[in-house]
């Protein structure tokens, strides 16, 4: 094979690989970029049961209840416009509490209950899940406010 | 005085970097070669000065000098000394100083020890290194001064995030940084080679040890980081596709591709332009990664807004270096002559396939990491998570493993497909047996990716040992041993990942002291719960006796409370056996004196990190093997002269 041809083949292979990677990424992003949902997105756009998503919002005050088994909790997540019921079995993060922000990973079941497999709460007092920035919770009125 | 001395050392080092850059520029371009004599001393002095500045910052942390802003906001006088020490780089300013220090010391090492390059290329490389350092000095001195004082020092300081108070975190960031910055040397080599038009096998042989060393450290850093996340965060996972993790994975992927292409260039004088390109990309990725993490734009867009100067500085630096290097590449690459040709079926082609697959994975991780930032600029908040990365990177990584198995069994320059096929018979037979037996044993019980992972791990394992077949093991070069062990390490890691995702057993209970819990063949007796106190924390500790038909063992998961800053962390109890790990996390108390317990039995999960260590060991052996040959030759020629 001539060196020139070889260069051409290499360049073509690299081009195909780059385009392929771009297409793959775009197709996957189309499905997965709608990965984070606020409760209002769930209400307006709808999420099919079983699809893995992240649900983010604030834990509604007074909604947190523990099941008899001691490890399952039930709570409501709100973004001020809509509220979604959720459950989680496991050890909740230390900073997971009512009136605080949470991002829950999991999927909806057939009855519209969000079954979380993982809870991401604030790591420390300063850190906030970045999806929840611009949201705040009014302690007095129990209202969520989207700041932008 | 200590802080002021440190700051002065930093300014001096920055001035020397500017001088070094000017000397090389005027010396090489302006036809004044006598100026070049001062370049090496300047680089060495720069290394000494940065090391001094860093040592002084460490001293400030160890002495808990609260009049220094950085110490006051990131340390606490009651902290154990190890975490005062580690706190030096557990923050933005300190870690940037560490970065500059490693760069300065690496530059000094290139000045002192590099012998393989021509003088012009050597000087151009040092000039390149000075140009990169200058930007970082400017960043540090103008927007992130680690030595800034405060007017009213607090008595104790705010403390270090308790999650970071772990021996693993004391050593893991410096290892990663050594790797990141090692890639800056490869970058400078590429710039030097382009400037002096000396892109050839000799250049690749000079660059390879630096790439190998950086890659070994990156591998170790990522492995340690993954294990730290696994045991410290208490969630039982080892990879999260978190932007911070991706930031270290991206340079590693590029460095892995570079490592292989530089070998092609060094041994076969092919892939010249491609190798230069990868050297540029590898360091660009470590800059992108560090900045994404350090600027805070990924964990919080807020930090970007609070200090727009810092964010803009970062973007400007990225644009100048990556843009400048790419422009130089585009301008000069036409003059790089073609390397040696090779046939379609050859080791070279296999390595090209490896490079392309690694680059594609890199591209996908990069797009996934940056996409949320880009859409956010247009006002949409999206988050890209594990499903995206798993879905594409998973299959591509498995394809990469197939190339990894076949590559070393292919000859350089020219081979016959039938001959390669024959050499692959044993791994293929093992794969078929593995598919058959796994299908009988576990079909329908484990997912398709873990299934394929196990099959590929077994056959890649066999294929990686194959190059040693029928060889005299004593006379096999260390470099070959390195390759075999590193490739075997990939198979071992893959096997660990597949086993973890396929066979992990989880049990979640709320138990009273005295209860017995049965899971995955283990009997766990919850003996009691008791309060204990440590250096700067208090904890509730659960004592448990675990037993699986052998001698009962005591394990003690804890829930720790730190008062400054007020945080609770959970310290998982890990019990390692040859065939897996028992992982127990203590949760909170629920009514009726019951305690939440999360128990995992993770078969063969330790293989993940064992594989990582093997990969790094393989790289280290290859490095020693190549270098030792050089030392031997030098020694022999000296003896012949005497």
mmCIF file of N, CA and C in Angstrom, chain B residues 20 43 46-47 99-117 121-133 136 176-195 203-215 217-218 251 255 258 262 275-276 278-287 321 325 623:
data_model
loop_
_atom_site.group_PDB
_atom_site.id
_atom_site.type_symbol
_atom_site.label_atom_id
_atom_site.label_comp_id
_atom_site.label_asym_id
_atom_site.label_seq_id
_atom_site.Cartn_x
_atom_site.Cartn_y
_atom_site.Cartn_z
ATOM 1 N N UNK B 20 12.791 32.685 31.113
ATOM 2 C CA UNK B 20 13.082 31.427 30.417
ATOM 3 C C UNK B 20 12.427 31.419 29.034
ATOM 4 N N UNK B 43 15.257 27.092 34.564
ATOM 5 C CA UNK B 43 14.229 26.079 34.807
ATOM 6 C C UNK B 43 14.443 25.420 36.163
ATOM 7 N N UNK B 46 13.507 27.794 38.952
ATOM 8 C CA UNK B 46 12.060 27.882 39.015
ATOM 9 C C UNK B 46 11.475 26.715 39.825
ATOM 10 N N UNK B 47 12.002 25.518 39.557
ATOM 11 C CA UNK B 47 11.531 24.344 40.294
ATOM 12 C C UNK B 47 11.788 24.492 41.791
ATOM 13 N N UNK B 99 -0.275 22.355 41.738
ATOM 14 C CA UNK B 99 -0.165 22.179 40.284
ATOM 15 C C UNK B 99 1.079 22.897 39.760
ATOM 16 N N UNK B 100 1.225 24.191 40.146
ATOM 17 C CA UNK B 100 2.359 24.980 39.681
ATOM 18 C C UNK B 100 3.676 24.384 40.177
ATOM 19 N N UNK B 101 3.649 23.875 41.422
ATOM 20 C CA UNK B 101 4.860 23.278 41.978
ATOM 21 C C UNK B 101 5.277 22.042 41.189
ATOM 22 N N UNK B 102 4.295 21.167 40.947
ATOM 23 C CA UNK B 102 4.629 19.959 40.197
ATOM 24 C C UNK B 102 5.153 20.339 38.823
ATOM 25 N N UNK B 103 4.556 21.384 38.231
ATOM 26 C CA UNK B 103 5.024 21.827 36.920
ATOM 27 C C UNK B 103 6.444 22.353 36.976
ATOM 28 N N UNK B 104 6.722 23.150 38.004
ATOM 29 C CA UNK B 104 8.065 23.695 38.142
ATOM 30 C C UNK B 104 9.091 22.591 38.344
ATOM 31 N N UNK B 105 8.748 21.628 39.219
ATOM 32 C CA UNK B 105 9.692 20.547 39.496
ATOM 33 C C UNK B 105 9.874 19.664 38.261
ATOM 34 N N UNK B 106 8.778 19.419 37.528
ATOM 35 C CA UNK B 106 8.890 18.615 36.313
ATOM 36 C C UNK B 106 9.762 19.339 35.290
ATOM 37 N N UNK B 107 9.603 20.669 35.194
ATOM 38 C CA UNK B 107 10.433 21.437 34.271
ATOM 39 C C UNK B 107 11.905 21.345 34.645
ATOM 40 N N UNK B 108 12.177 21.427 35.951
ATOM 41 C CA UNK B 108 13.562 21.296 36.408
ATOM 42 C C UNK B 108 14.101 19.913 36.054
ATOM 43 N N UNK B 109 13.250 18.897 36.199
ATOM 44 C CA UNK B 109 13.691 17.532 35.883
ATOM 45 C C UNK B 109 14.003 17.404 34.398
ATOM 46 N N UNK B 110 13.160 18.004 33.562
ATOM 47 C CA UNK B 110 13.441 17.955 32.113
ATOM 48 C C UNK B 110 14.757 18.658 31.826
ATOM 49 N N UNK B 111 14.993 19.801 32.495
ATOM 50 C CA UNK B 111 16.233 20.544 32.265
ATOM 51 C C UNK B 111 17.452 19.733 32.682
ATOM 52 N N UNK B 112 17.310 19.019 33.815
ATOM 53 C CA UNK B 112 18.476 18.319 34.358
ATOM 54 C C UNK B 112 18.734 16.979 33.690
ATOM 55 N N UNK B 113 17.661 16.209 33.444
ATOM 56 C CA UNK B 113 17.868 14.800 33.114
ATOM 57 C C UNK B 113 17.641 14.439 31.657
ATOM 58 N N UNK B 114 16.984 15.310 30.889
ATOM 59 C CA UNK B 114 16.703 14.925 29.518
ATOM 60 C C UNK B 114 17.980 14.956 28.685
ATOM 61 N N UNK B 115 18.328 13.801 28.090
ATOM 62 C CA UNK B 115 19.566 13.721 27.325
ATOM 63 C C UNK B 115 19.316 13.308 25.880
ATOM 64 N N UNK B 116 18.138 12.738 25.601
ATOM 65 C CA UNK B 116 17.936 12.114 24.293
ATOM 66 C C UNK B 116 17.621 13.136 23.198
ATOM 67 N N UNK B 117 17.120 14.325 23.590
ATOM 68 C CA UNK B 117 16.722 15.303 22.579
ATOM 69 C C UNK B 117 17.926 16.065 22.029
ATOM 70 N N UNK B 121 15.761 21.149 20.242
ATOM 71 C CA UNK B 121 14.455 20.626 20.647
ATOM 72 C C UNK B 121 14.318 20.675 22.166
ATOM 73 N N UNK B 122 15.417 20.398 22.872
ATOM 74 C CA UNK B 122 15.411 20.444 24.328
ATOM 75 C C UNK B 122 15.062 21.855 24.813
ATOM 76 N N UNK B 123 15.722 22.860 24.219
ATOM 77 C CA UNK B 123 15.478 24.245 24.626
ATOM 78 C C UNK B 123 14.058 24.665 24.271
ATOM 79 N N UNK B 124 13.597 24.270 23.083
ATOM 80 C CA UNK B 124 12.230 24.626 22.678
ATOM 81 C C UNK B 124 11.220 23.993 23.641
ATOM 82 N N UNK B 125 11.517 22.762 24.093
ATOM 83 C CA UNK B 125 10.637 22.100 25.052
ATOM 84 C C UNK B 125 10.579 22.890 26.359
ATOM 85 N N UNK B 126 11.746 23.324 26.828
ATOM 86 C CA UNK B 126 11.772 24.103 28.071
ATOM 87 C C UNK B 126 11.059 25.437 27.892
ATOM 88 N N UNK B 127 11.165 26.005 26.695
ATOM 89 C CA UNK B 127 10.448 27.241 26.408
ATOM 90 C C UNK B 127 8.939 27.008 26.476
ATOM 91 N N UNK B 128 8.507 25.897 25.898
ATOM 92 C CA UNK B 128 7.084 25.542 25.930
ATOM 93 C C UNK B 128 6.604 25.377 27.364
ATOM 94 N N UNK B 129 7.413 24.682 28.164
ATOM 95 C CA UNK B 129 7.062 24.454 29.572
ATOM 96 C C UNK B 129 6.931 25.800 30.302
ATOM 97 N N UNK B 130 7.848 26.725 30.008
ATOM 98 C CA UNK B 130 7.786 28.043 30.658
ATOM 99 C C UNK B 130 6.520 28.792 30.241
ATOM 100 N N UNK B 131 6.147 28.656 28.966
ATOM 101 C CA UNK B 131 4.956 29.353 28.479
ATOM 102 C C UNK B 131 3.707 28.845 29.204
ATOM 103 N N UNK B 132 3.626 27.522 29.391
ATOM 104 C CA UNK B 132 2.452 26.990 30.108
ATOM 105 C C UNK B 132 2.481 27.463 31.557
ATOM 106 N N UNK B 133 3.659 27.344 32.195
ATOM 107 C CA UNK B 133 3.751 27.733 33.609
ATOM 108 C C UNK B 133 3.321 29.173 33.821
ATOM 109 N N UNK B 136 -0.221 29.802 34.474
ATOM 110 C CA UNK B 136 -0.668 29.330 35.785
ATOM 111 C C UNK B 136 -0.160 30.220 36.915
ATOM 112 N N UNK B 176 -2.713 12.220 41.344
ATOM 113 C CA UNK B 176 -3.393 12.637 40.116
ATOM 114 C C UNK B 176 -2.699 13.841 39.499
ATOM 115 N N UNK B 177 -2.313 14.801 40.362
ATOM 116 C CA UNK B 177 -1.691 16.017 39.846
ATOM 117 C C UNK B 177 -0.366 15.722 39.181
ATOM 118 N N UNK B 178 0.411 14.811 39.793
ATOM 119 C CA UNK B 178 1.675 14.434 39.168
ATOM 120 C C UNK B 178 1.399 13.898 37.768
ATOM 121 N N UNK B 179 0.324 13.117 37.646
ATOM 122 C CA UNK B 179 -0.030 12.575 36.341
ATOM 123 C C UNK B 179 -0.463 13.660 35.371
ATOM 124 N N UNK B 180 -1.372 14.534 35.825
ATOM 125 C CA UNK B 180 -1.844 15.632 34.979
ATOM 126 C C UNK B 180 -0.679 16.439 34.439
ATOM 127 N N UNK B 181 0.214 16.821 35.379
ATOM 128 C CA UNK B 181 1.265 17.740 35.012
ATOM 129 C C UNK B 181 2.345 17.034 34.217
ATOM 130 N N UNK B 182 2.509 15.721 34.468
ATOM 131 C CA UNK B 182 3.427 14.941 33.642
ATOM 132 C C UNK B 182 3.032 15.073 32.176
ATOM 133 N N UNK B 183 1.739 15.147 31.927
ATOM 134 C CA UNK B 183 1.286 15.295 30.547
ATOM 135 C C UNK B 183 1.661 16.657 29.975
ATOM 136 N N UNK B 184 1.872 17.655 30.868
ATOM 137 C CA UNK B 184 2.297 18.956 30.360
ATOM 138 C C UNK B 184 3.678 18.830 29.734
ATOM 139 N N UNK B 185 4.485 17.915 30.280
ATOM 140 C CA UNK B 185 5.823 17.720 29.707
ATOM 141 C C UNK B 185 5.697 17.139 28.295
ATOM 142 N N UNK B 186 4.784 16.156 28.142
ATOM 143 C CA UNK B 186 4.561 15.590 26.804
ATOM 144 C C UNK B 186 4.100 16.688 25.843
ATOM 145 N N UNK B 187 3.240 17.561 26.350
ATOM 146 C CA UNK B 187 2.734 18.681 25.556
ATOM 147 C C UNK B 187 3.893 19.580 25.116
ATOM 148 N N UNK B 188 4.762 19.925 26.074
ATOM 149 C CA UNK B 188 5.899 20.783 25.738
ATOM 150 C C UNK B 188 6.824 20.104 24.736
ATOM 151 N N UNK B 189 7.000 18.786 24.904
ATOM 152 C CA UNK B 189 7.818 18.038 23.930
ATOM 153 C C UNK B 189 7.226 18.192 22.537
ATOM 154 N N UNK B 190 5.907 18.042 22.439
ATOM 155 C CA UNK B 190 5.254 18.139 21.131
ATOM 156 C C UNK B 190 5.446 19.529 20.546
ATOM 157 N N UNK B 191 5.296 20.563 21.396
ATOM 158 C CA UNK B 191 5.493 21.935 20.917
ATOM 159 C C UNK B 191 6.929 22.113 20.440
ATOM 160 N N UNK B 192 7.879 21.613 21.275
ATOM 161 C CA UNK B 192 9.291 21.722 20.915
ATOM 162 C C UNK B 192 9.589 21.032 19.590
ATOM 163 N N UNK B 193 8.999 19.836 19.406
ATOM 164 C CA UNK B 193 9.253 19.079 18.186
ATOM 165 C C UNK B 193 8.674 19.804 16.972
ATOM 166 N N UNK B 194 7.494 20.401 17.137
ATOM 167 C CA UNK B 194 6.880 21.127 16.022
ATOM 168 C C UNK B 194 7.706 22.360 15.677
ATOM 169 N N UNK B 195 8.167 23.083 16.719
ATOM 170 C CA UNK B 195 8.923 24.309 16.489
ATOM 171 C C UNK B 195 10.240 24.025 15.784
ATOM 172 N N UNK B 203 12.570 11.538 18.790
ATOM 173 C CA UNK B 203 11.727 12.402 19.610
ATOM 174 C C UNK B 203 10.759 11.553 20.439
ATOM 175 N N UNK B 204 10.180 10.534 19.790
ATOM 176 C CA UNK B 204 9.212 9.679 20.498
ATOM 177 C C UNK B 204 9.899 8.922 21.620
ATOM 178 N N UNK B 205 11.130 8.473 21.380
ATOM 179 C CA UNK B 205 11.844 7.742 22.438
ATOM 180 C C UNK B 205 12.153 8.660 23.613
ATOM 181 N N UNK B 206 12.400 9.938 23.331
ATOM 182 C CA UNK B 206 12.655 10.887 24.430
ATOM 183 C C UNK B 206 11.371 11.177 25.195
ATOM 184 N N UNK B 207 10.249 11.235 24.482
ATOM 185 C CA UNK B 207 8.992 11.604 25.131
ATOM 186 C C UNK B 207 8.392 10.440 25.907
ATOM 187 N N UNK B 208 8.642 9.208 25.434
ATOM 188 C CA UNK B 208 7.924 8.060 26.008
ATOM 189 C C UNK B 208 8.043 7.900 27.518
ATOM 190 N N UNK B 209 9.256 8.013 28.112
ATOM 191 C CA UNK B 209 9.314 7.830 29.575
ATOM 192 C C UNK B 209 8.416 8.815 30.316
ATOM 193 N N UNK B 210 8.309 10.052 29.827
ATOM 194 C CA UNK B 210 7.476 11.058 30.501
ATOM 195 C C UNK B 210 6.003 10.676 30.401
ATOM 196 N N UNK B 211 5.620 10.203 29.211
ATOM 197 C CA UNK B 211 4.220 9.792 29.036
ATOM 198 C C UNK B 211 3.920 8.595 29.936
ATOM 199 N N UNK B 212 4.856 7.632 29.936
ATOM 200 C CA UNK B 212 4.656 6.429 30.758
ATOM 201 C C UNK B 212 4.512 6.797 32.234
ATOM 202 N N UNK B 213 5.422 7.665 32.711
ATOM 203 C CA UNK B 213 5.385 8.028 34.132
ATOM 204 C C UNK B 213 4.080 8.737 34.469
ATOM 205 N N UNK B 214 3.679 9.684 33.619
ATOM 206 C CA UNK B 214 2.433 10.417 33.875
ATOM 207 C C UNK B 214 1.259 9.455 33.878
ATOM 208 N N UNK B 215 1.273 8.525 32.939
ATOM 209 C CA UNK B 215 0.158 7.577 32.795
ATOM 210 C C UNK B 215 0.080 6.647 33.998
ATOM 211 N N UNK B 217 1.019 7.311 37.038
ATOM 212 C CA UNK B 217 0.495 8.066 38.180
ATOM 213 C C UNK B 217 -0.995 8.348 38.032
ATOM 214 N N UNK B 218 -1.419 8.671 36.805
ATOM 215 C CA UNK B 218 -2.848 8.886 36.568
ATOM 216 C C UNK B 218 -3.639 7.623 36.885
ATOM 217 N N UNK B 251 -8.251 12.759 30.665
ATOM 218 C CA UNK B 251 -6.821 12.744 30.359
ATOM 219 C C UNK B 251 -6.252 11.328 30.337
ATOM 220 N N UNK B 255 -4.172 9.860 27.411
ATOM 221 C CA UNK B 255 -2.803 9.432 27.696
ATOM 222 C C UNK B 255 -2.607 7.975 27.296
ATOM 223 N N UNK B 258 -2.130 8.021 23.667
ATOM 224 C CA UNK B 258 -0.809 8.599 23.387
ATOM 225 C C UNK B 258 0.301 7.583 23.661
ATOM 226 N N UNK B 262 2.782 6.606 20.794
ATOM 227 C CA UNK B 262 4.183 7.005 20.920
ATOM 228 C C UNK B 262 5.074 5.767 20.799
ATOM 229 N N UNK B 275 0.549 11.279 16.761
ATOM 230 C CA UNK B 275 1.137 11.284 18.102
ATOM 231 C C UNK B 275 1.226 12.701 18.658
ATOM 232 N N UNK B 276 1.659 13.635 17.804
ATOM 233 C CA UNK B 276 1.737 15.034 18.234
ATOM 234 C C UNK B 276 0.351 15.535 18.652
ATOM 235 N N UNK B 278 -2.165 13.795 19.706
ATOM 236 C CA UNK B 278 -2.600 13.194 20.969
ATOM 237 C C UNK B 278 -1.905 13.840 22.162
ATOM 238 N N UNK B 279 -0.625 14.218 21.983
ATOM 239 C CA UNK B 279 0.083 14.861 23.088
ATOM 240 C C UNK B 279 -0.600 16.185 23.426
ATOM 241 N N UNK B 280 -1.024 16.909 22.375
ATOM 242 C CA UNK B 280 -1.730 18.174 22.601
ATOM 243 C C UNK B 280 -3.061 17.907 23.308
ATOM 244 N N UNK B 281 -3.795 16.898 22.798
ATOM 245 C CA UNK B 281 -5.118 16.610 23.372
ATOM 246 C C UNK B 281 -5.000 16.136 24.822
ATOM 247 N N UNK B 282 -3.991 15.293 25.100
ATOM 248 C CA UNK B 282 -3.884 14.724 26.446
ATOM 249 C C UNK B 282 -3.731 15.825 27.494
ATOM 250 N N UNK B 283 -2.829 16.771 27.237
ATOM 251 C CA UNK B 283 -2.654 17.824 28.235
ATOM 252 C C UNK B 283 -3.854 18.770 28.246
ATOM 253 N N UNK B 284 -4.440 19.007 27.064
ATOM 254 C CA UNK B 284 -5.651 19.837 27.040
ATOM 255 C C UNK B 284 -6.717 19.227 27.943
ATOM 256 N N UNK B 285 -6.830 17.896 27.892
ATOM 257 C CA UNK B 285 -7.838 17.231 28.716
ATOM 258 C C UNK B 285 -7.525 17.388 30.196
ATOM 259 N N UNK B 286 -6.229 17.346 30.556
ATOM 260 C CA UNK B 286 -5.965 17.496 31.985
ATOM 261 C C UNK B 286 -6.238 18.931 32.419
ATOM 262 N N UNK B 287 -6.047 19.900 31.502
ATOM 263 C CA UNK B 287 -6.398 21.278 31.863
ATOM 264 C C UNK B 287 -7.913 21.451 31.945
ATOM 265 N N UNK B 321 -3.907 28.208 25.317
ATOM 266 C CA UNK B 321 -3.036 27.039 25.195
ATOM 267 C C UNK B 321 -3.542 26.056 24.162
ATOM 268 N N UNK B 325 -1.788 25.737 20.599
ATOM 269 C CA UNK B 325 -1.151 24.473 20.233
ATOM 270 C C UNK B 325 -1.771 23.929 18.949
ATOM 271 N N UNK B 623 8.459 1.233 31.918
ATOM 272 C CA UNK B 623 9.313 2.408 32.106
ATOM 273 C C UNK B 623 10.716 1.983 32.542
#
